[in-house]
Amino acid sequence: EVQLVESGGDLVQIGGSLRLSCAASGFSFDDYAIGWFRQAPGKEREEVSCISKYDGSIYYTDSVKGRFTISSDNAKNMVYLQMNSLKPEDTAVYFCADVSATLVRVGCHPTLGGSWGQGTQVTVSS
């Protein structure tokens, strides 16, 4: 069974940076794809970014392009999300999840019955 644990969320000022981590266990990252999602109060869950080792694809939603960078360390089964130039609209609980490895080119699609982490809170304020 795959288990995912997010960490790194914090309270930061506008324009600040955070590095989120997703630690995976119970699988080899070489055979999986991991996505970052976020959910703000009163809003639907939103895809942010995902990465696949199936074909090397990386996806970013338009609102974070140029500001966020996703990366992985396969030896440690870790996926990271470097978040720069943070804006108030980035405030949300951030989750990592198992996503469809073959669809990363077009978006982050959680696998049916797949694993999710518990989330980590990111708050951006002045």
PDB file of C-alpha atoms in Angstrom:
ATOM      1  CA  GLU A   1       0.000   0.000   0.000  1.00  0.00           C
ATOM      2  CA  VAL A   2       1.288   3.422  -0.972  1.00  0.00           C
ATOM      3  CA  GLN A   3       1.576   6.039   1.761  1.00  0.00           C
ATOM      4  CA  LEU A   4       2.298   9.723   1.170  1.00  0.00           C
ATOM      5  CA  VAL A   5       3.241  12.369   3.731  1.00  0.00           C
ATOM      6  CA  GLU A   6       3.478  16.084   2.950  1.00  0.00           C
ATOM      7  CA  SER A   7       5.573  18.579   4.868  1.00  0.00           C
ATOM      8  CA  GLY A   8       7.062  22.048   4.528  1.00  0.00           C
ATOM      9  CA  GLY A   9       3.992  24.249   4.701  1.00  0.00           C
ATOM     10  CA  ASP A  10       4.269  27.463   6.672  1.00  0.00           C
ATOM     11  CA  LEU A  11       3.138  31.062   7.019  1.00  0.00           C
ATOM     12  CA  VAL A  12       5.078  33.302   4.625  1.00  0.00           C
ATOM     13  CA  GLN A  13       4.889  36.851   3.347  1.00  0.00           C
ATOM     14  CA  ILE A  14       3.880  37.806  -0.176  1.00  0.00           C
ATOM     15  CA  GLY A  15       6.818  37.176  -2.482  1.00  0.00           C
ATOM     16  CA  GLY A  16       8.331  34.594  -0.175  1.00  0.00           C
ATOM     17  CA  SER A  17       9.334  31.023  -0.886  1.00  0.00           C
ATOM     18  CA  LEU A  18       8.607  27.569   0.484  1.00  0.00           C
ATOM     19  CA  ARG A  19       9.763  24.085  -0.390  1.00  0.00           C
ATOM     20  CA  LEU A  20       7.165  21.373   0.069  1.00  0.00           C
ATOM     21  CA  SER A  21       8.121  17.723   0.358  1.00  0.00           C
ATOM     22  CA  CYS A  22       6.152  14.575  -0.347  1.00  0.00           C
ATOM     23  CA  ALA A  23       7.593  11.420   1.160  1.00  0.00           C
ATOM     24  CA  ALA A  24       6.399   8.181  -0.371  1.00  0.00           C
ATOM     25  CA  SER A  25       6.572   4.649   0.938  1.00  0.00           C
ATOM     26  CA  GLY A  26       5.310   1.311  -0.238  1.00  0.00           C
ATOM     27  CA  PHE A  27       6.316   1.758  -3.861  1.00  0.00           C
ATOM     28  CA  SER A  28       9.155   2.569  -6.208  1.00  0.00           C
ATOM     29  CA  PHE A  29       8.831   6.061  -7.629  1.00  0.00           C
ATOM     30  CA  ASP A  30      10.228   4.830 -10.944  1.00  0.00           C
ATOM     31  CA  ASP A  31       6.892   3.119 -11.560  1.00  0.00           C
ATOM     32  CA  TYR A  32       4.645   5.965 -10.418  1.00  0.00           C
ATOM     33  CA  ALA A  33       3.724   9.586 -10.953  1.00  0.00           C
ATOM     34  CA  ILE A  34       3.059  12.059  -8.142  1.00  0.00           C
ATOM     35  CA  GLY A  35       1.000  15.214  -8.287  1.00  0.00           C
ATOM     36  CA  TRP A  36       0.600  18.245  -6.068  1.00  0.00           C
ATOM     37  CA  PHE A  37      -2.906  19.569  -5.479  1.00  0.00           C
ATOM     38  CA  ARG A  38      -4.250  22.338  -3.319  1.00  0.00           C
ATOM     39  CA  GLN A  39      -7.559  23.281  -1.785  1.00  0.00           C
ATOM     40  CA  ALA A  40      -8.402  26.695  -0.410  1.00  0.00           C
ATOM     41  CA  PRO A  41     -11.316  27.273   1.981  1.00  0.00           C
ATOM     42  CA  GLY A  42     -14.610  27.184   0.105  1.00  0.00           C
ATOM     43  CA  LYS A  43     -12.984  26.149  -3.157  1.00  0.00           C
ATOM     44  CA  GLU A  44     -12.635  22.954  -5.125  1.00  0.00           C
ATOM     45  CA  ARG A  45      -9.439  20.981  -5.144  1.00  0.00           C
ATOM     46  CA  GLU A  46      -7.071  22.261  -7.811  1.00  0.00           C
ATOM     47  CA  GLU A  47      -4.223  20.563  -9.593  1.00  0.00           C
ATOM     48  CA  VAL A  48      -0.894  22.352  -9.217  1.00  0.00           C
ATOM     49  CA  SER A  49       1.883  20.257 -10.708  1.00  0.00           C
ATOM     50  CA  CYS A  50       2.823  16.654 -11.318  1.00  0.00           C
ATOM     51  CA  ILE A  51       5.786  14.606 -12.428  1.00  0.00           C
ATOM     52  CA  SER A  52       6.043  11.188 -14.045  1.00  0.00           C
ATOM     53  CA  LYS A  53       8.991   8.854 -14.414  1.00  0.00           C
ATOM     54  CA  TYR A  54       7.016   6.834 -16.918  1.00  0.00           C
ATOM     55  CA  ASP A  55       7.901   9.227 -19.729  1.00  0.00           C
ATOM     56  CA  GLY A  56       9.618  12.127 -17.931  1.00  0.00           C
ATOM     57  CA  SER A  57       6.632  14.431 -18.275  1.00  0.00           C
ATOM     58  CA  ILE A  58       6.053  17.430 -16.015  1.00  0.00           C
ATOM     59  CA  TYR A  59       2.909  19.504 -15.825  1.00  0.00           C
ATOM     60  CA  TYR A  60       2.188  22.897 -14.266  1.00  0.00           C
ATOM     61  CA  THR A  61      -1.118  24.634 -14.057  1.00  0.00           C
ATOM     62  CA  ASP A  62      -1.041  28.076 -15.668  1.00  0.00           C
ATOM     63  CA  SER A  63      -1.296  30.018 -12.420  1.00  0.00           C
ATOM     64  CA  VAL A  64       2.013  28.652 -11.089  1.00  0.00           C
ATOM     65  CA  LYS A  65       4.113  28.488 -14.247  1.00  0.00           C
ATOM     66  CA  GLY A  66       7.375  30.341 -13.794  1.00  0.00           C
ATOM     67  CA  ARG A  67       6.989  30.406 -10.009  1.00  0.00           C
ATOM     68  CA  PHE A  68       6.801  26.762  -8.914  1.00  0.00           C
ATOM     69  CA  THR A  69       9.192  23.940  -9.744  1.00  0.00           C
ATOM     70  CA  ILE A  70       8.516  20.256  -9.189  1.00  0.00           C
ATOM     71  CA  SER A  71      11.360  17.790  -8.763  1.00  0.00           C
ATOM     72  CA  SER A  72      12.031  14.324  -7.415  1.00  0.00           C
ATOM     73  CA  ASP A  73      14.709  12.318  -5.677  1.00  0.00           C
ATOM     74  CA  ASN A  74      14.042   8.743  -6.664  1.00  0.00           C
ATOM     75  CA  ALA A  75      16.627   7.288  -4.283  1.00  0.00           C
ATOM     76  CA  LYS A  76      14.723   8.820  -1.370  1.00  0.00           C
ATOM     77  CA  ASN A  77      11.239   8.381  -2.845  1.00  0.00           C
ATOM     78  CA  MET A  78      10.678  12.108  -2.429  1.00  0.00           C
ATOM     79  CA  VAL A  79       8.890  14.673  -4.563  1.00  0.00           C
ATOM     80  CA  TYR A  80       9.399  18.384  -3.960  1.00  0.00           C
ATOM     81  CA  LEU A  81       7.554  21.526  -4.886  1.00  0.00           C
ATOM     82  CA  GLN A  82       9.671  24.674  -4.780  1.00  0.00           C
ATOM     83  CA  MET A  83       7.307  27.619  -4.494  1.00  0.00           C
ATOM     84  CA  ASN A  84       8.668  31.091  -5.236  1.00  0.00           C
ATOM     85  CA  SER A  85       7.077  34.521  -5.544  1.00  0.00           C
ATOM     86  CA  LEU A  86       4.173  33.383  -3.437  1.00  0.00           C
ATOM     87  CA  LYS A  87       0.867  35.199  -3.709  1.00  0.00           C
ATOM     88  CA  PRO A  88      -2.144  35.285  -1.387  1.00  0.00           C
ATOM     89  CA  GLU A  89      -4.071  33.129  -3.856  1.00  0.00           C
ATOM     90  CA  ASP A  90      -1.529  30.372  -3.231  1.00  0.00           C
ATOM     91  CA  THR A  91      -2.917  30.013   0.284  1.00  0.00           C
ATOM     92  CA  ALA A  92      -4.317  26.501   0.596  1.00  0.00           C
ATOM     93  CA  VAL A  93      -3.779  23.075   2.007  1.00  0.00           C
ATOM     94  CA  TYR A  94      -1.390  21.301  -0.329  1.00  0.00           C
ATOM     95  CA  PHE A  95      -1.702  17.572  -0.938  1.00  0.00           C
ATOM     96  CA  CYS A  96       0.325  15.074  -2.861  1.00  0.00           C
ATOM     97  CA  ALA A  97      -1.288  12.112  -4.522  1.00  0.00           C
ATOM     98  CA  ASP A  98      -0.734   9.212  -6.852  1.00  0.00           C
ATOM     99  CA  VAL A  99      -1.642  10.354 -10.369  1.00  0.00           C
ATOM    100  CA  SER A 100      -1.952   8.652 -13.723  1.00  0.00           C
ATOM    101  CA  ALA A 101       1.568   8.339 -15.073  1.00  0.00           C
ATOM    102  CA  THR A 102       0.536   8.314 -18.726  1.00  0.00           C
ATOM    103  CA  LEU A 103      -1.545  11.500 -18.507  1.00  0.00           C
ATOM    104  CA  VAL A 104       0.897  13.930 -16.890  1.00  0.00           C
ATOM    105  CA  ARG A 105       1.437  15.670 -20.238  1.00  0.00           C
ATOM    106  CA  VAL A 106      -2.134  16.948 -20.110  1.00  0.00           C
ATOM    107  CA  GLY A 107      -2.718  17.295 -16.393  1.00  0.00           C
ATOM    108  CA  CYS A 108      -2.675  15.737 -12.958  1.00  0.00           C
ATOM    109  CA  HIS A 109      -5.290  13.017 -12.722  1.00  0.00           C
ATOM    110  CA  PRO A 110      -5.554  11.211  -9.381  1.00  0.00           C
ATOM    111  CA  THR A 111      -5.812   7.480  -9.767  1.00  0.00           C
ATOM    112  CA  LEU A 112      -9.112   5.969  -8.773  1.00  0.00           C
ATOM    113  CA  GLY A 113      -8.633   4.536  -5.310  1.00  0.00           C
ATOM    114  CA  GLY A 114      -5.115   5.910  -5.165  1.00  0.00           C
ATOM    115  CA  SER A 115      -3.240   7.326  -2.196  1.00  0.00           C
ATOM    116  CA  TRP A 116      -3.309  10.852  -0.782  1.00  0.00           C
ATOM    117  CA  GLY A 117      -1.253  12.506   1.902  1.00  0.00           C
ATOM    118  CA  GLN A 118      -2.695  14.360   4.870  1.00  0.00           C
ATOM    119  CA  GLY A 119      -1.910  17.812   3.489  1.00  0.00           C
ATOM    120  CA  THR A 120       0.288  20.687   4.616  1.00  0.00           C
ATOM    121  CA  GLN A 121      -0.942  24.243   5.131  1.00  0.00           C
ATOM    122  CA  VAL A 122       0.544  27.093   3.124  1.00  0.00           C
ATOM    123  CA  THR A 123      -0.525  30.586   4.142  1.00  0.00           C
ATOM    124  CA  VAL A 124       0.653  33.678   2.265  1.00  0.00           C
ATOM    125  CA  SER A 125       0.013  37.080   3.793  1.00  0.00           C
ATOM    126  CA  SER A 126       1.470  40.552   4.154  1.00  0.00           C
TER     127      SER A 126
END
